[in-house]
XYZ file of C-alpha atoms in Angstrom:
359
model
C -115.629 52.550 -73.311
C -113.655 51.770 -76.477
C -114.864 49.288 -79.110
C -114.371 45.779 -77.746
C -111.073 44.418 -78.899
C -112.474 40.868 -78.832
C -114.255 41.685 -82.148
C -110.755 41.600 -83.649
C -109.437 38.627 -81.622
C -110.840 35.444 -83.039
C -109.947 32.297 -84.860
C -109.896 33.115 -88.538
C -111.126 30.791 -91.296
C -108.047 30.481 -93.418
C -109.707 28.438 -96.143
C -109.319 29.434 -99.775
C -112.927 30.531 -99.998
C -112.612 32.795 -96.993
C -109.358 34.291 -98.260
C -110.877 35.049 -101.657
C -113.532 37.156 -99.975
C -111.031 39.530 -98.517
C -111.012 42.795 -100.407
C -107.835 44.746 -99.959
C -104.858 46.279 -101.712
C -102.410 43.945 -100.006
C -99.904 42.511 -102.476
C -97.376 40.976 -100.046
C -98.245 38.717 -97.130
C -96.591 35.981 -95.093
C -95.568 34.549 -91.778
C -92.686 36.150 -89.869
C -91.083 33.951 -87.252
C -89.648 35.933 -84.421
C -87.044 33.824 -82.574
C -84.200 34.338 -80.130
C -82.899 33.579 -76.679
C -85.240 34.137 -73.682
C -85.780 37.702 -72.448
C -84.567 39.612 -75.505
C -87.779 41.581 -75.981
C -89.652 39.536 -78.607
C -93.064 39.685 -76.864
C -92.505 43.378 -76.092
C -91.904 44.122 -79.764
C -95.147 42.346 -80.795
C -97.192 44.156 -78.174
C -95.765 47.425 -79.534
C -96.639 46.509 -83.109
C -100.122 45.375 -82.189
C -100.781 48.416 -80.020
C -102.138 46.134 -77.312
C -100.683 44.187 -74.438
C -101.533 40.679 -75.618
C -98.333 38.663 -75.296
C -97.009 37.747 -71.911
C -93.942 39.758 -70.982
C -91.794 39.408 -67.915
C -88.253 40.189 -66.742
C -88.082 36.480 -65.985
C -86.773 34.314 -68.837
C -88.947 31.810 -70.705
C -92.307 33.406 -69.935
C -93.655 32.527 -73.403
C -94.482 28.863 -73.710
C -96.467 28.576 -76.937
C -96.553 30.379 -80.271
C -98.853 33.355 -80.718
C -99.803 35.084 -83.989
C -100.068 38.837 -84.460
C -101.501 40.220 -87.734
C -99.650 43.450 -88.434
C -100.326 45.685 -91.486
C -97.493 47.729 -92.975
C -97.260 49.982 -95.981
C -93.723 50.435 -97.265
C -92.063 53.637 -98.375
C -92.791 52.512 -101.912
C -96.445 52.303 -101.047
C -96.595 48.499 -101.063
C -99.363 47.247 -98.727
C -98.190 44.236 -96.724
C -99.730 41.894 -94.146
C -97.190 40.480 -91.746
C -98.292 37.555 -89.546
C -95.705 37.647 -86.745
C -95.268 34.430 -84.770
C -94.086 34.952 -81.212
C -92.088 31.922 -80.008
C -90.686 30.627 -76.769
C -87.037 31.509 -76.254
C -84.460 29.167 -77.684
C -82.947 27.213 -74.795
C -81.618 23.809 -73.860
C -83.947 20.786 -73.696
C -84.536 19.858 -70.080
C -88.054 19.100 -68.791
C -90.821 17.848 -71.138
C -92.384 21.322 -71.263
C -89.015 22.832 -72.262
C -88.803 20.280 -75.079
C -92.235 21.415 -76.328
C -91.149 25.054 -76.198
C -88.038 24.317 -78.250
C -90.069 22.341 -80.771
C -92.525 25.200 -81.081
C -89.710 27.602 -81.934
C -88.085 25.135 -84.392
C -91.411 24.528 -86.171
C -91.774 28.293 -86.624
C -88.279 28.491 -88.061
C -89.185 25.698 -90.532
C -92.558 27.041 -91.582
C -92.182 30.826 -91.694
C -91.668 32.930 -94.862
C -89.284 35.277 -93.047
C -87.206 34.559 -89.963
C -86.096 37.339 -87.593
C -83.576 36.505 -84.924
C -83.624 38.974 -82.022
C -80.644 39.312 -79.758
C -79.909 41.636 -76.851
C -77.182 44.207 -77.222
C -75.725 42.606 -74.101
C -75.507 39.079 -75.598
C -72.311 37.732 -76.973
C -72.366 36.150 -80.437
C -72.408 32.652 -78.963
C -76.225 32.725 -78.746
C -76.454 33.774 -82.390
C -74.042 30.972 -83.427
C -76.212 28.445 -81.612
C -79.213 29.746 -83.565
C -77.339 29.347 -86.804
C -76.614 25.717 -85.931
C -80.335 25.123 -85.262
C -81.280 27.034 -88.427
C -79.100 24.875 -90.705
C -80.072 21.688 -88.838
C -83.548 22.344 -90.175
C -81.995 22.226 -93.671
C -82.804 25.877 -94.214
C -80.460 27.858 -96.430
C -82.437 31.097 -96.861
C -81.243 34.280 -95.283
C -82.804 35.839 -92.211
C -82.887 39.196 -90.439
C -80.806 39.877 -87.362
C -82.259 42.456 -84.995
C -80.198 43.709 -82.004
C -82.490 45.056 -79.309
C -81.895 47.232 -76.205
C -79.464 49.483 -78.105
C -80.797 52.515 -76.201
C -78.890 51.266 -73.174
C -75.486 51.538 -74.775
C -73.369 54.586 -75.714
C -72.724 54.904 -79.502
C -69.118 53.697 -79.316
C -70.117 50.576 -77.407
C -73.015 49.885 -79.769
C -70.649 50.105 -82.724
C -68.425 47.453 -81.051
C -71.422 45.179 -80.636
C -72.485 45.538 -84.262
C -68.980 44.921 -85.522
C -68.922 41.513 -83.720
C -71.786 40.360 -85.970
C -70.383 41.592 -89.247
C -68.363 38.401 -89.646
C -71.677 36.635 -90.147
C -72.786 38.980 -92.916
C -73.067 36.149 -95.417
C -75.752 34.573 -93.242
C -78.204 37.401 -92.740
C -79.930 39.810 -95.179
C -79.957 42.693 -92.745
C -78.435 43.641 -89.389
C -80.677 46.143 -87.621
C -80.045 47.800 -84.274
C -83.415 48.459 -82.634
C -84.879 49.650 -79.330
C -88.369 48.386 -78.500
C -88.500 50.533 -75.441
C -87.745 53.705 -77.409
C -89.490 52.528 -80.603
C -86.223 53.133 -82.460
C -85.690 51.648 -85.923
C -88.880 49.575 -85.777
C -89.984 50.938 -89.162
C -86.551 49.972 -90.599
C -87.112 46.440 -89.381
C -90.566 46.316 -90.995
C -89.190 47.623 -94.241
C -86.568 44.915 -94.290
C -89.178 42.239 -93.599
C -91.422 43.551 -96.352
C -88.655 43.004 -98.903
C -88.592 39.265 -98.105
C -92.315 38.630 -97.992
C -93.829 36.549 -100.833
C -96.332 38.127 -103.283
C -99.727 37.328 -101.897
C -103.097 38.796 -101.113
C -104.185 39.195 -97.535
C -104.188 35.871 -95.606
C -106.399 37.093 -92.763
C -109.175 39.673 -92.279
C -107.506 43.049 -91.909
C -109.639 43.901 -88.919
C -108.054 41.101 -86.860
C -104.885 41.573 -84.844
C -104.399 37.964 -83.671
C -105.727 34.527 -84.441
C -105.988 33.633 -80.770
C -109.349 33.470 -79.028
C -110.206 35.526 -75.993
C -110.135 32.293 -73.997
C -106.460 31.882 -74.872
C -105.765 35.562 -74.208
C -107.377 35.231 -70.771
C -105.087 32.295 -69.896
C -102.048 34.380 -70.822
C -103.232 37.304 -68.699
C -103.590 35.049 -65.657
C -100.108 33.612 -66.309
C -98.792 37.231 -66.700
C -100.220 38.062 -63.303
C -98.579 35.001 -61.746
C -95.210 36.060 -63.143
C -95.772 39.621 -61.857
C -96.741 38.591 -58.358
C -94.632 35.539 -57.597
C -90.939 34.800 -57.738
C -88.650 31.798 -57.601
C -89.825 28.539 -59.297
C -93.568 28.905 -59.030
C -94.268 30.665 -62.333
C -92.253 27.981 -64.131
C -93.928 25.067 -62.247
C -97.482 26.322 -62.735
C -99.916 26.667 -65.596
C -103.499 27.702 -66.287
C -106.526 26.115 -67.877
C -109.571 28.228 -68.638
C -112.454 25.812 -67.830
C -115.403 28.126 -68.757
C -115.865 31.393 -70.622
C -119.339 32.821 -71.260
C -121.450 35.988 -71.181
C -124.438 36.346 -68.853
C -126.915 39.129 -67.998
C -126.137 40.926 -64.751
C -129.713 40.877 -63.468
C -128.985 37.561 -61.731
C -126.009 38.972 -59.893
C -125.265 41.801 -57.497
C -122.013 43.544 -56.980
C -119.575 41.714 -54.653
C -116.356 42.723 -53.162
C -113.278 40.619 -54.005
C -113.149 37.652 -51.637
C -111.595 34.245 -51.275
C -113.032 30.946 -50.073
C -111.338 27.664 -49.410
C -112.873 24.230 -49.944
C -111.428 20.679 -49.983
C -110.163 20.911 -53.569
C -109.003 24.406 -54.144
C -108.985 28.022 -53.086
C -111.274 30.274 -55.144
C -110.739 33.922 -55.805
C -113.964 35.562 -56.889
C -113.941 39.053 -58.345
C -117.176 40.576 -59.592
C -118.382 44.063 -60.476
C -121.749 45.172 -61.655
C -122.417 45.903 -65.373
C -125.304 47.727 -66.997
C -126.094 44.916 -69.444
C -123.959 41.775 -69.145
C -120.790 40.433 -67.733
C -118.158 38.017 -69.043
C -117.618 35.032 -66.755
C -114.234 33.351 -66.749
C -113.426 30.320 -64.642
C -109.798 29.207 -64.579
C -107.701 26.668 -62.645
C -104.067 27.385 -61.702
C -102.178 24.085 -61.490
C -99.071 23.641 -59.341
C -96.890 20.658 -58.432
C -96.696 20.931 -54.662
C -98.971 21.870 -51.716
C -96.362 24.400 -50.592
C -96.730 26.205 -53.925
C -100.487 26.364 -53.509
C -100.029 27.953 -50.084
C -97.710 30.598 -51.605
C -100.155 31.373 -54.402
C -103.044 31.615 -51.939
C -101.111 33.817 -49.529
C -102.100 34.779 -46.017
C -105.897 35.083 -45.860
C -106.008 34.754 -49.631
C -104.211 38.085 -50.233
C -101.886 36.804 -52.939
C -104.530 35.132 -55.108
C -106.717 38.201 -54.729
C -103.870 40.280 -56.103
C -103.270 37.825 -58.995
C -106.941 37.756 -59.870
C -107.371 41.540 -59.612
C -104.441 42.210 -61.948
C -105.514 39.557 -64.434
C -109.113 40.736 -64.485
C -108.056 44.391 -65.109
C -105.982 43.342 -68.151
C -108.802 41.133 -69.535
C -111.353 43.960 -69.043
C -109.008 46.362 -70.871
C -108.804 43.984 -73.836
C -112.498 43.020 -73.891
C -113.803 46.538 -73.247
C -116.340 45.102 -70.791
C -116.532 43.988 -67.194
C -115.438 40.582 -66.143
C -116.194 38.042 -63.371
C -112.973 36.005 -62.814
C -112.885 32.917 -60.569
C -109.521 31.327 -59.911
C -108.906 27.935 -58.274
C -105.555 26.562 -57.249
C -105.159 22.841 -57.788
C -102.188 20.646 -56.787
C -101.415 18.045 -59.435
C -97.968 16.523 -59.223
C -98.380 14.955 -62.706
C -99.597 17.943 -64.729
C -96.294 18.436 -66.552
C -95.069 14.854 -66.462
C -96.392 13.451 -69.786
C -97.438 14.604 -73.243
C -101.114 13.740 -72.690
C -101.313 15.936 -69.605
C -99.527 18.799 -71.378
C -101.932 18.573 -74.330
C -104.816 19.523 -72.032
C -102.919 22.826 -71.343
C -102.621 23.539 -75.090
C -99.150 22.025 -75.669
C -99.594 19.621 -78.543
C -96.360 17.837 -79.353
C -97.810 16.161 -82.491
C -98.584 19.550 -84.067
C -95.101 20.938 -83.272
C -93.336 17.942 -84.739
C -95.284 17.911 -87.989
C -93.717 19.484 -91.071
């Protein structure tokens, strides 16, 4: 099995003392805010750059709810070593529910704080979405230029693509570069990185070069369960549910024996237990899926527990791929009509309004 990826997924001490200990040739480093409307391919781009499926991606809009950091090295054509800390953000959208407000604040804080801002649009968008971004950009009292990346260009014939790019040329005084890309085909990705490198501040490495994200495996596990919910359920349930990882630990396997996937129902929740044997130890992850209505719980559970088994099996496979070791995953479905109704409740899910509103 490959080297465990979790060795490179950890919270990094970003203190001055820790940074000074980093030995590298990096001379440019900074935070790159990746923003745009929902479903334009932002998370797919970052998974491509990281070489791992870490960010939640879905054909459904607004899958990303919180910011996520990806530490991407890049050496330019001029042999300048750079460290780019990409910040994946929720899609820019209208304020509606409280959670939507948090998602918008997360994106706006990234725009305010980043060294380089990249706006990603789909080749099928009209310029109205970009104009709305410009309004938000200047509302933050920001007057620096940004990079405009047009994704999904592989789906258009050359003549049509040229028409799309021409529509954006009237904003040429706003952006420093207009780059057509295709995440699916990996087209022009290096051109995008070269443009970002030119705007990065002079700096030594900000994070250990062995790390690819500042998120913990506990946070990654939550996103993998949410990813599985998006993949296996439709309608409103993915948007009206969330996940809390209640426990995450390693234990020797001698106290366990291999079990087949099964589901049990008690008075509080339905549990999906998935366990496989391991020669030395196993990672135990316990997570609660919160929904607003009993009917949503019944849908997630499925007939005879089939749906939650499928959700758990898919999530576990992704977590095992990232960890490089076997996993015991226990999922419970809990009905809580208030989980998304106030800021204190949302904070327990990792959505801290105070941090997003700070400058």
